[in-house]
CSV table of C-alpha atoms in Angstrom, one decimal:
chain,number,residue,atom,x,y,z
A,11,MET,CA,-26.4,0.4,-13.5
A,12,ASN,CA,-27.0,4.1,-13.7
A,13,ASN,CA,-27.0,6.4,-10.6
A,14,ALA,CA,-30.8,6.0,-10.1
A,15,GLU,CA,-30.6,2.2,-10.3
A,16,ILE,CA,-27.7,2.2,-7.9
A,17,SER,CA,-29.5,4.3,-5.4
A,18,ARG,CA,-32.6,2.0,-5.6
A,19,GLN,CA,-30.4,-1.0,-5.1
A,20,ILE,CA,-28.9,0.5,-1.9
A,21,GLU,CA,-32.3,1.3,-0.6
A,22,ARG,CA,-33.5,-2.3,-1.3
A,23,LEU,CA,-30.5,-3.6,0.6
A,24,ARG,CA,-31.2,-1.2,3.5
A,25,SER,CA,-34.8,-2.3,3.6
A,26,THR,CA,-33.9,-6.0,3.5
A,27,LEU,CA,-31.3,-5.8,6.2
A,28,SER,CA,-33.7,-4.0,8.5
A,29,VAL,CA,-35.8,-7.2,8.7
A,30,LEU,CA,-32.9,-9.6,9.1
A,31,ASP,CA,-31.9,-11.0,12.6
A,32,SER,CA,-28.4,-9.6,13.2
A,33,LEU,CA,-27.7,-12.8,15.3
A,34,ALA,CA,-28.9,-15.3,12.7
A,35,ASP,CA,-26.6,-17.5,10.6
A,36,PRO,CA,-24.7,-15.2,8.2
A,37,ALA,CA,-24.3,-17.9,5.5
A,38,ASP,CA,-28.1,-18.2,5.3
A,39,GLN,CA,-28.5,-14.5,5.2
A,40,LEU,CA,-25.9,-14.1,2.5
A,41,GLU,CA,-27.8,-16.7,0.4
A,42,GLN,CA,-30.9,-14.6,0.8
A,43,LEU,CA,-29.2,-11.4,-0.3
A,44,VAL,CA,-27.7,-13.2,-3.4
A,45,GLN,CA,-31.1,-14.7,-4.3
A,46,LEU,CA,-32.6,-11.1,-4.2
A,47,GLU,CA,-29.7,-9.9,-6.4
A,48,LEU,CA,-28.6,-7.5,-3.7
A,49,ASP,CA,-25.0,-8.6,-4.3
A,50,GLN,CA,-25.0,-6.7,-7.6
A,51,LEU,CA,-22.9,-3.6,-6.7
A,52,PRO,CA,-21.0,-1.0,-8.7
A,53,LYS,CA,-17.5,-2.2,-9.5
A,54,PRO,CA,-14.6,-0.3,-7.8
A,55,GLY,CA,-13.3,2.5,-9.9
A,56,ALA,CA,-16.4,2.6,-12.2
A,57,GLY,CA,-17.7,5.9,-11.0
A,58,ALA,CA,-19.8,4.8,-8.0
A,59,THR,CA,-17.2,3.5,-5.6
A,60,LEU,CA,-18.7,5.4,-2.7
A,61,LYS,CA,-22.1,3.7,-3.3
A,62,ARG,CA,-20.4,0.3,-3.3
A,63,TRP,CA,-18.8,1.1,0.1
A,64,GLN,CA,-22.1,2.4,1.4
A,65,ALA,CA,-23.6,-1.0,0.7
A,66,LEU,CA,-20.7,-2.7,2.5
A,67,SER,CA,-21.1,-0.4,5.5
A,68,LEU,CA,-24.8,-1.1,5.7
A,69,VAL,CA,-24.2,-4.8,5.8
A,70,ALA,CA,-21.4,-4.4,8.4
A,71,GLU,CA,-23.6,-2.3,10.6
A,72,LYS,CA,-26.1,-5.1,10.6
A,73,SER,CA,-23.6,-8.0,11.2
A,74,LEU,CA,-19.8,-8.1,10.9
A,75,PRO,CA,-19.7,-11.9,10.2
A,76,LEU,CA,-22.3,-11.3,7.4
A,77,ALA,CA,-20.2,-8.4,6.1
A,78,LYS,CA,-17.1,-10.7,6.0
A,79,LEU,CA,-18.9,-13.2,3.8
A,80,TYR,CA,-20.8,-10.5,1.7
A,81,GLU,CA,-17.6,-8.5,1.1
A,82,GLY,CA,-15.8,-11.7,0.0
A,83,HIS,CA,-18.6,-12.7,-2.4
A,84,THR,CA,-18.9,-9.2,-4.0
A,85,ASP,CA,-15.2,-8.9,-4.2
A,86,ALA,CA,-15.1,-12.2,-6.1
A,87,LEU,CA,-17.6,-10.9,-8.6
A,88,ALA,CA,-15.5,-7.7,-9.1
A,89,ILE,CA,-12.3,-9.7,-9.5
A,90,LEU,CA,-13.8,-12.0,-12.1
A,91,ALA,CA,-15.2,-9.0,-14.0
A,92,GLU,CA,-11.8,-7.3,-13.9
A,93,LEU,CA,-9.7,-10.3,-15.0
A,94,SER,CA,-12.0,-12.1,-17.3
A,95,LYS,CA,-10.9,-12.6,-20.9
A,96,PRO,CA,-13.0,-13.2,-24.0
A,97,GLY,CA,-13.8,-16.9,-24.4
A,98,HIS,CA,-12.6,-17.7,-20.8
A,99,PRO,CA,-15.2,-19.8,-19.0
A,100,MET,CA,-16.2,-18.2,-15.8
A,101,LEU,CA,-18.0,-20.1,-13.0
A,102,ALA,CA,-19.5,-16.7,-12.0
A,103,GLU,CA,-22.0,-17.3,-14.9
A,104,GLN,CA,-23.4,-20.2,-12.9
A,105,GLY,CA,-24.4,-17.8,-10.1
A,106,GLY,CA,-24.3,-19.0,-6.4
A,107,VAL,CA,-22.2,-17.7,-3.5
A,108,TRP,CA,-18.4,-17.1,-3.7
A,109,GLY,CA,-15.5,-16.9,-1.4
A,110,VAL,CA,-12.1,-15.3,-1.9
A,111,TRP,CA,-9.1,-16.9,-0.1
A,112,ALA,CA,-5.8,-15.2,-0.8
A,113,ALA,CA,-4.0,-15.4,2.6
A,114,GLU,CA,-0.7,-17.2,2.5
A,115,SER,CA,0.5,-19.2,5.5
A,116,LYS,CA,4.1,-20.3,6.1
A,117,ASN,CA,3.1,-24.0,6.5
A,118,ALA,CA,0.3,-24.1,4.0
A,119,ARG,CA,0.4,-23.6,0.2
A,120,VAL,CA,-1.7,-24.7,-2.8
A,121,THR,CA,0.3,-25.7,-5.9
A,122,ILE,CA,-0.8,-25.8,-9.5
A,123,THR,CA,-0.3,-28.5,-12.2
A,124,PRO,CA,-1.4,-27.2,-15.7
A,125,ILE,CA,-3.5,-29.6,-17.7
A,126,GLN,CA,-4.8,-27.9,-20.9
A,127,GLY,CA,-5.6,-24.3,-21.6
A,128,ASN,CA,-6.9,-22.7,-18.5
A,129,THR,CA,-7.7,-26.0,-16.8
A,130,VAL,CA,-5.4,-26.9,-13.9
A,131,THR,CA,-5.2,-29.3,-11.0
A,132,ILE,CA,-4.6,-27.9,-7.5
A,133,ASN,CA,-3.1,-29.7,-4.4
A,134,GLY,CA,-2.3,-28.5,-1.0
A,135,GLU,CA,-3.8,-26.7,2.0
A,136,LYS,CA,-5.3,-23.2,2.2
A,137,ASN,CA,-5.8,-21.5,5.6
A,138,TRP,CA,-8.2,-18.7,6.6
A,139,CYS,CA,-11.0,-19.6,4.2
A,140,SER,CA,-14.0,-17.7,5.4
A,141,GLY,CA,-17.4,-19.3,4.5
A,142,ALA,CA,-15.8,-22.3,2.8
A,143,LYS,CA,-18.3,-24.7,4.3
A,144,THR,CA,-21.2,-23.0,2.6
A,145,VAL,CA,-20.1,-21.3,-0.6
A,146,GLY,CA,-20.5,-22.9,-4.0
A,147,HIS,CA,-17.4,-21.5,-5.6
A,148,GLY,CA,-14.0,-20.1,-4.5
A,149,LEU,CA,-11.3,-17.9,-5.8
A,150,LEU,CA,-7.9,-18.7,-4.3
A,151,THR,CA,-4.3,-17.9,-4.8
A,152,ALA,CA,-2.0,-20.8,-5.8
A,153,TRP,CA,1.6,-21.4,-7.0
A,154,PHE,CA,3.3,-23.1,-9.9
A,155,ALA,CA,6.0,-25.7,-9.1
A,156,ASP,CA,8.6,-23.3,-10.5
A,157,GLY,CA,7.6,-20.7,-7.9
A,158,ARG,CA,5.6,-18.5,-10.2
A,159,GLY,CA,2.6,-16.9,-8.6
A,160,PRO,CA,0.4,-16.1,-7.0
A,161,GLN,CA,-1.9,-17.4,-9.7
A,162,LEU,CA,-5.6,-16.9,-9.1
A,163,VAL,CA,-7.8,-20.0,-9.7
A,164,GLN,CA,-11.5,-20.5,-9.5
A,165,VAL,CA,-12.8,-23.8,-8.2
A,166,SER,CA,-16.2,-25.4,-7.7
A,167,MET,CA,-16.5,-26.5,-4.1
A,168,HIS,CA,-19.0,-29.3,-5.1
A,169,GLN,CA,-16.5,-31.9,-6.2
A,170,SER,CA,-14.4,-34.7,-4.7
A,171,GLY,CA,-10.9,-34.1,-3.4
A,172,ILE,CA,-11.9,-31.2,-1.2
A,173,SER,CA,-11.6,-31.6,2.6
A,174,ILE,CA,-12.6,-28.9,5.0
A,175,ASN,CA,-11.2,-28.8,8.6
A,176,ASP,CA,-12.6,-26.4,11.2
A,177,SER,CA,-10.6,-27.8,14.2
A,178,ALA,CA,-8.2,-24.9,14.3
A,179,TRP,CA,-11.0,-22.2,14.3
A,180,LYS,CA,-11.3,-21.2,18.0
A,181,ALA,CA,-12.6,-17.7,17.5
A,182,VAL,CA,-15.2,-16.0,19.8
A,183,GLY,CA,-15.3,-12.7,17.9
A,184,MET,CA,-16.2,-13.3,14.2
A,185,ALA,CA,-16.9,-17.0,15.1
A,186,ASP,CA,-19.7,-17.2,12.5
A,187,SER,CA,-17.4,-16.2,9.6
A,188,ALA,CA,-16.0,-19.7,10.0
A,189,SER,CA,-12.5,-19.2,8.5
A,190,VAL,CA,-11.6,-22.8,8.1
A,191,ASP,CA,-8.8,-24.7,6.4
A,192,ILE,CA,-9.2,-26.5,3.1
A,193,THR,CA,-7.1,-29.3,1.7
A,194,PHE,CA,-7.2,-29.9,-2.1
A,195,SER,CA,-6.3,-33.3,-3.5
A,196,ASN,CA,-6.1,-33.4,-7.3
A,197,VAL,CA,-9.0,-30.9,-7.6
A,198,THR,CA,-9.9,-29.4,-11.0
A,199,ALA,CA,-9.8,-25.6,-11.2
A,200,GLN,CA,-9.6,-22.9,-13.8
A,201,SER,CA,-6.8,-20.3,-13.9
A,202,VAL,CA,-8.0,-16.6,-13.8
A,203,GLY,CA,-5.7,-14.2,-15.5
A,204,GLU,CA,-1.9,-14.7,-15.5
A,205,ALA,CA,0.5,-15.3,-12.6
A,206,GLY,CA,0.8,-12.1,-10.6
A,207,ASP,CA,-2.4,-10.5,-12.0
A,208,TYR,CA,-4.2,-10.8,-8.7
A,209,LEU,CA,-1.8,-8.4,-6.9
A,210,SER,CA,-0.9,-6.2,-9.9
A,211,ARG,CA,-4.4,-5.3,-11.0
A,212,PRO,CA,-5.8,-1.9,-9.9
A,213,GLY,CA,-8.7,-3.6,-8.2
A,214,PHE,CA,-6.4,-5.2,-5.6
A,215,TRP,CA,-6.0,-2.0,-3.6
A,216,GLN,CA,-9.4,-0.7,-4.5
A,217,GLY,CA,-10.9,-3.8,-3.0
A,218,GLY,CA,-8.7,-3.4,0.1
A,219,ALA,CA,-10.2,0.0,0.7
A,220,GLY,CA,-13.7,-1.6,0.8
A,221,ILE,CA,-12.6,-3.5,3.9
A,222,ALA,CA,-12.3,-0.1,5.6
A,223,ALA,CA,-15.9,0.6,4.8
A,224,CYS,CA,-16.8,-2.6,6.6
A,225,TRP,CA,-14.8,-1.6,9.7
A,226,TYR,CA,-16.6,1.8,9.5
A,227,GLY,CA,-20.0,0.1,9.4
A,228,GLY,CA,-19.2,-2.0,12.4
A,229,SER,CA,-18.2,1.1,14.3
A,230,LEU,CA,-21.5,2.7,13.4
A,231,GLY,CA,-23.5,-0.1,15.1
A,232,LEU,CA,-21.7,0.4,18.4
A,233,ALA,CA,-21.9,4.2,18.1
A,234,SER,CA,-25.6,4.1,17.5
A,235,ALA,CA,-26.1,2.1,20.7
A,236,LEU,CA,-24.6,4.9,22.7
A,237,HIS,CA,-26.6,7.5,20.8
A,238,LYS,CA,-29.8,5.7,21.5
A,239,ALA,CA,-29.0,5.2,25.1
A,240,LEU,CA,-28.5,8.9,25.6
A,241,LEU,CA,-31.7,9.8,23.8
A,242,ASP,CA,-33.6,7.4,26.0
A,243,VAL,CA,-32.8,9.2,29.3
A,244,PRO,CA,-33.5,12.8,30.5
A,245,ASP,CA,-30.9,15.5,29.9
A,246,ALA,CA,-30.0,15.6,33.6
A,247,GLU,CA,-29.1,11.9,33.7
A,248,ARG,CA,-26.9,11.8,30.6
A,249,GLY,CA,-23.7,12.7,32.4
A,250,LEU,CA,-20.8,14.8,31.1
A,251,PHE,CA,-18.5,11.8,30.6
A,252,ARG,CA,-21.1,10.0,28.5
A,253,LEU,CA,-21.7,13.1,26.4
A,254,ALA,CA,-17.9,13.5,26.0
A,255,ALA,CA,-17.7,9.9,24.8
A,256,LEU,CA,-20.4,10.6,22.2
A,257,GLY,CA,-18.5,13.7,21.1
A,258,LYS,CA,-15.3,11.8,20.6
A,259,ILE,CA,-17.1,9.1,18.7
A,260,ASP,CA,-18.9,11.7,16.5
A,261,ALA,CA,-15.5,13.4,15.6
A,262,ALA,CA,-13.9,10.1,14.8
A,263,LEU,CA,-16.7,8.9,12.6
A,264,HIS,CA,-16.9,12.1,10.7
A,265,SER,CA,-13.2,12.2,10.1
A,266,THR,CA,-13.1,8.6,8.8
A,267,ALA,CA,-16.2,9.3,6.6
A,268,ALA,CA,-14.4,12.2,5.0
A,269,VAL,CA,-11.3,10.0,4.4
A,270,LEU,CA,-13.5,7.3,2.8
A,271,ARG,CA,-15.3,9.8,0.6
A,272,SER,CA,-12.0,11.3,-0.6
A,273,ALA,CA,-10.6,7.9,-1.3
A,274,ALA,CA,-13.6,6.8,-3.3
A,275,GLU,CA,-13.5,10.0,-5.4
A,276,TRP,CA,-9.8,9.5,-6.0
A,277,ILE,CA,-10.3,5.9,-7.1
A,278,ASP,CA,-13.1,6.8,-9.5
A,279,ASN,CA,-10.9,9.6,-11.0
A,280,ASN,CA,-7.8,7.4,-11.2
A,281,ALA,CA,-9.3,3.9,-11.9
A,282,LEU,CA,-6.2,2.4,-13.5
A,283,SER,CA,-3.7,4.0,-11.0
A,284,ASP,CA,-2.0,2.6,-7.9
A,285,ALA,CA,-4.5,3.2,-5.1
A,286,SER,CA,-2.2,1.9,-2.4
A,287,GLU,CA,-1.6,5.2,-0.7
A,288,VAL,CA,-5.3,6.3,-0.4
A,289,THR,CA,-6.2,2.7,0.6
A,290,LEU,CA,-3.7,2.5,3.4
A,291,ARG,CA,-4.8,5.9,4.6
A,292,ALA,CA,-8.5,4.9,4.6
A,293,ARG,CA,-7.8,1.6,6.3
A,294,LEU,CA,-5.7,3.2,9.0
A,295,SER,CA,-8.3,5.9,9.6
A,296,ALA,CA,-11.1,3.3,9.9
A,297,GLU,CA,-9.0,1.2,12.2
A,298,ALA,CA,-8.3,4.1,14.6
A,299,CYS,CA,-12.0,5.1,14.4
A,300,ALA,CA,-13.0,1.6,15.4
A,301,LYS,CA,-10.7,1.6,18.4
A,302,THR,CA,-12.1,5.0,19.5
A,303,VAL,CA,-15.7,3.8,19.2
A,304,LEU,CA,-15.0,0.5,21.0
A,305,ASP,CA,-13.3,2.2,23.9
A,306,GLU,CA,-15.6,5.2,24.3
A,307,ALA,CA,-18.9,3.4,23.8
A,308,GLY,CA,-17.9,0.6,26.1
A,309,ARG,CA,-16.7,2.9,28.9
A,310,ALA,CA,-19.9,5.1,28.6
A,311,LEU,CA,-22.4,2.2,28.6
A,312,GLY,CA,-20.6,0.0,31.1
A,313,ALA,CA,-20.9,-3.7,31.6
A,314,ALA,CA,-24.6,-3.9,31.0
A,315,ALA,CA,-24.1,-3.3,27.3
A,316,PHE,CA,-21.7,-6.2,27.1
A,317,CYS,CA,-23.9,-8.5,29.2
A,318,ARG,CA,-27.5,-7.6,28.5
A,319,ASN,CA,-27.5,-6.2,24.9
A,320,ALA,CA,-27.0,-9.1,22.5
A,321,TYR,CA,-26.3,-6.9,19.5
A,322,PHE,CA,-23.7,-4.7,21.3
A,323,ALA,CA,-22.0,-7.8,22.9
A,324,ARG,CA,-21.7,-9.5,19.5
A,325,ALA,CA,-20.5,-6.4,17.7
A,326,ALA,CA,-18.0,-5.5,20.4
A,327,ALA,CA,-16.5,-9.0,20.2
A,328,ASP,CA,-16.5,-9.1,16.4
A,329,LEU,CA,-15.1,-5.7,15.5
A,330,PRO,CA,-11.6,-6.1,17.2
A,331,VAL,CA,-11.1,-9.4,15.3
A,332,PHE,CA,-12.2,-8.0,12.0
A,333,VAL,CA,-10.0,-4.9,12.4
A,334,ARG,CA,-7.0,-7.2,12.9
A,335,GLN,CA,-7.1,-7.9,9.2
A,336,SER,CA,-5.1,-4.7,9.3
A,337,HIS,CA,-1.3,-5.2,9.2
A,338,ALA,CA,-0.8,-2.9,12.2
A,339,GLU,CA,2.5,-1.0,12.2
A,340,ARG,CA,3.5,-2.4,8.8
A,341,ASP,CA,0.7,-0.5,7.2
A,342,TYR,CA,1.9,2.8,8.8
A,343,VAL,CA,5.4,2.0,7.4
A,344,ALA,CA,4.0,1.2,4.0
A,345,LEU,CA,2.1,4.5,4.0
A,346,ALA,CA,5.1,6.5,5.1
A,347,GLU,CA,7.2,5.0,2.3
A,348,ARG,CA,4.7,6.1,-0.3
A,349,VAL,CA,4.4,9.6,1.3
A,350,LEU,CA,8.2,9.9,1.0
A,351,THR,CA,8.0,9.4,-2.8
A,352,ASN,CA,5.6,12.3,-3.1
A,353,LYS,CA,7.5,15.4,-4.2
A,354,GLU,CA,4.4,17.7,-4.1
A,355,ARG,CA,3.3,19.8,-1.2
A,356,LEU,CA,1.8,17.7,1.5
A,357,TRP,CA,-1.1,18.0,3.9
A,358,GLN,CA,-2.7,21.2,2.4
A,359,LEU,CA,-6.2,22.2,3.4
């Protein structure tokens, strides 16, 4: 897509989201977006990364559970485009909705048995599989018996040998993202790329930065609730502490937006380079912004927003859970380690 086509796509997405019920089933809404081809976004690092993130932010502002599923689906399409090889059959050509499941748990692992060519058999359990009940295809990480991996495999979810268990999913926030457990028993799949490609490809960190755009979009929804509430009352009734809260939120949002724009530009100008440093910075900035917005908007609006405003209550429950996809202090350590390898002058204006 050229720039004009991308801009039109973003506006189509914005218009469609405006008529969706933010509290409706996100799986059904994702199906609608896919049918309207509103899942067709610029690939990371292809010159329009910021536009891609704007789309993710728009969806997250509408509904964070929907954003979780939408981001996974669009990430799957980007991964397949990045790792596809000539002559390699791709389930993506069949259309439908995708999920990406790459979390590794101590007590759950999927193993691979090669069959012929790219065809493999997978066995084992995979945890944290958002949307697995409703997607048609999945991309997941698995491991060879000799320990090689992670190996990315694509699997059709419409076959025997797949068992989905939601008994461990007790979430309140992000409940509708339905991150269930899947057990695979002699299920046929196709390998995508080679062992280790999932983590070593440039798109791994580029896609990780897209998560920050989702957190930013979720923050926008809560910030907008405070902004609207202050506009709806006379100046004399706004109160200094509510105005101060909006000021703090505005500063946090503008700071994170600047970080995201800078990261997107860097990725587009360095598409094949390691984007881990700019990604960590973007994610940590978006996480801090989300905390500020949650705290300040909640204090300024009081209990009524949590108890009488369905959108605010839902978003305020969802955002803290989604942001915990961050690795907390480990991400700060990882960023510091990368900063220490930088011999150039740091932190120049």
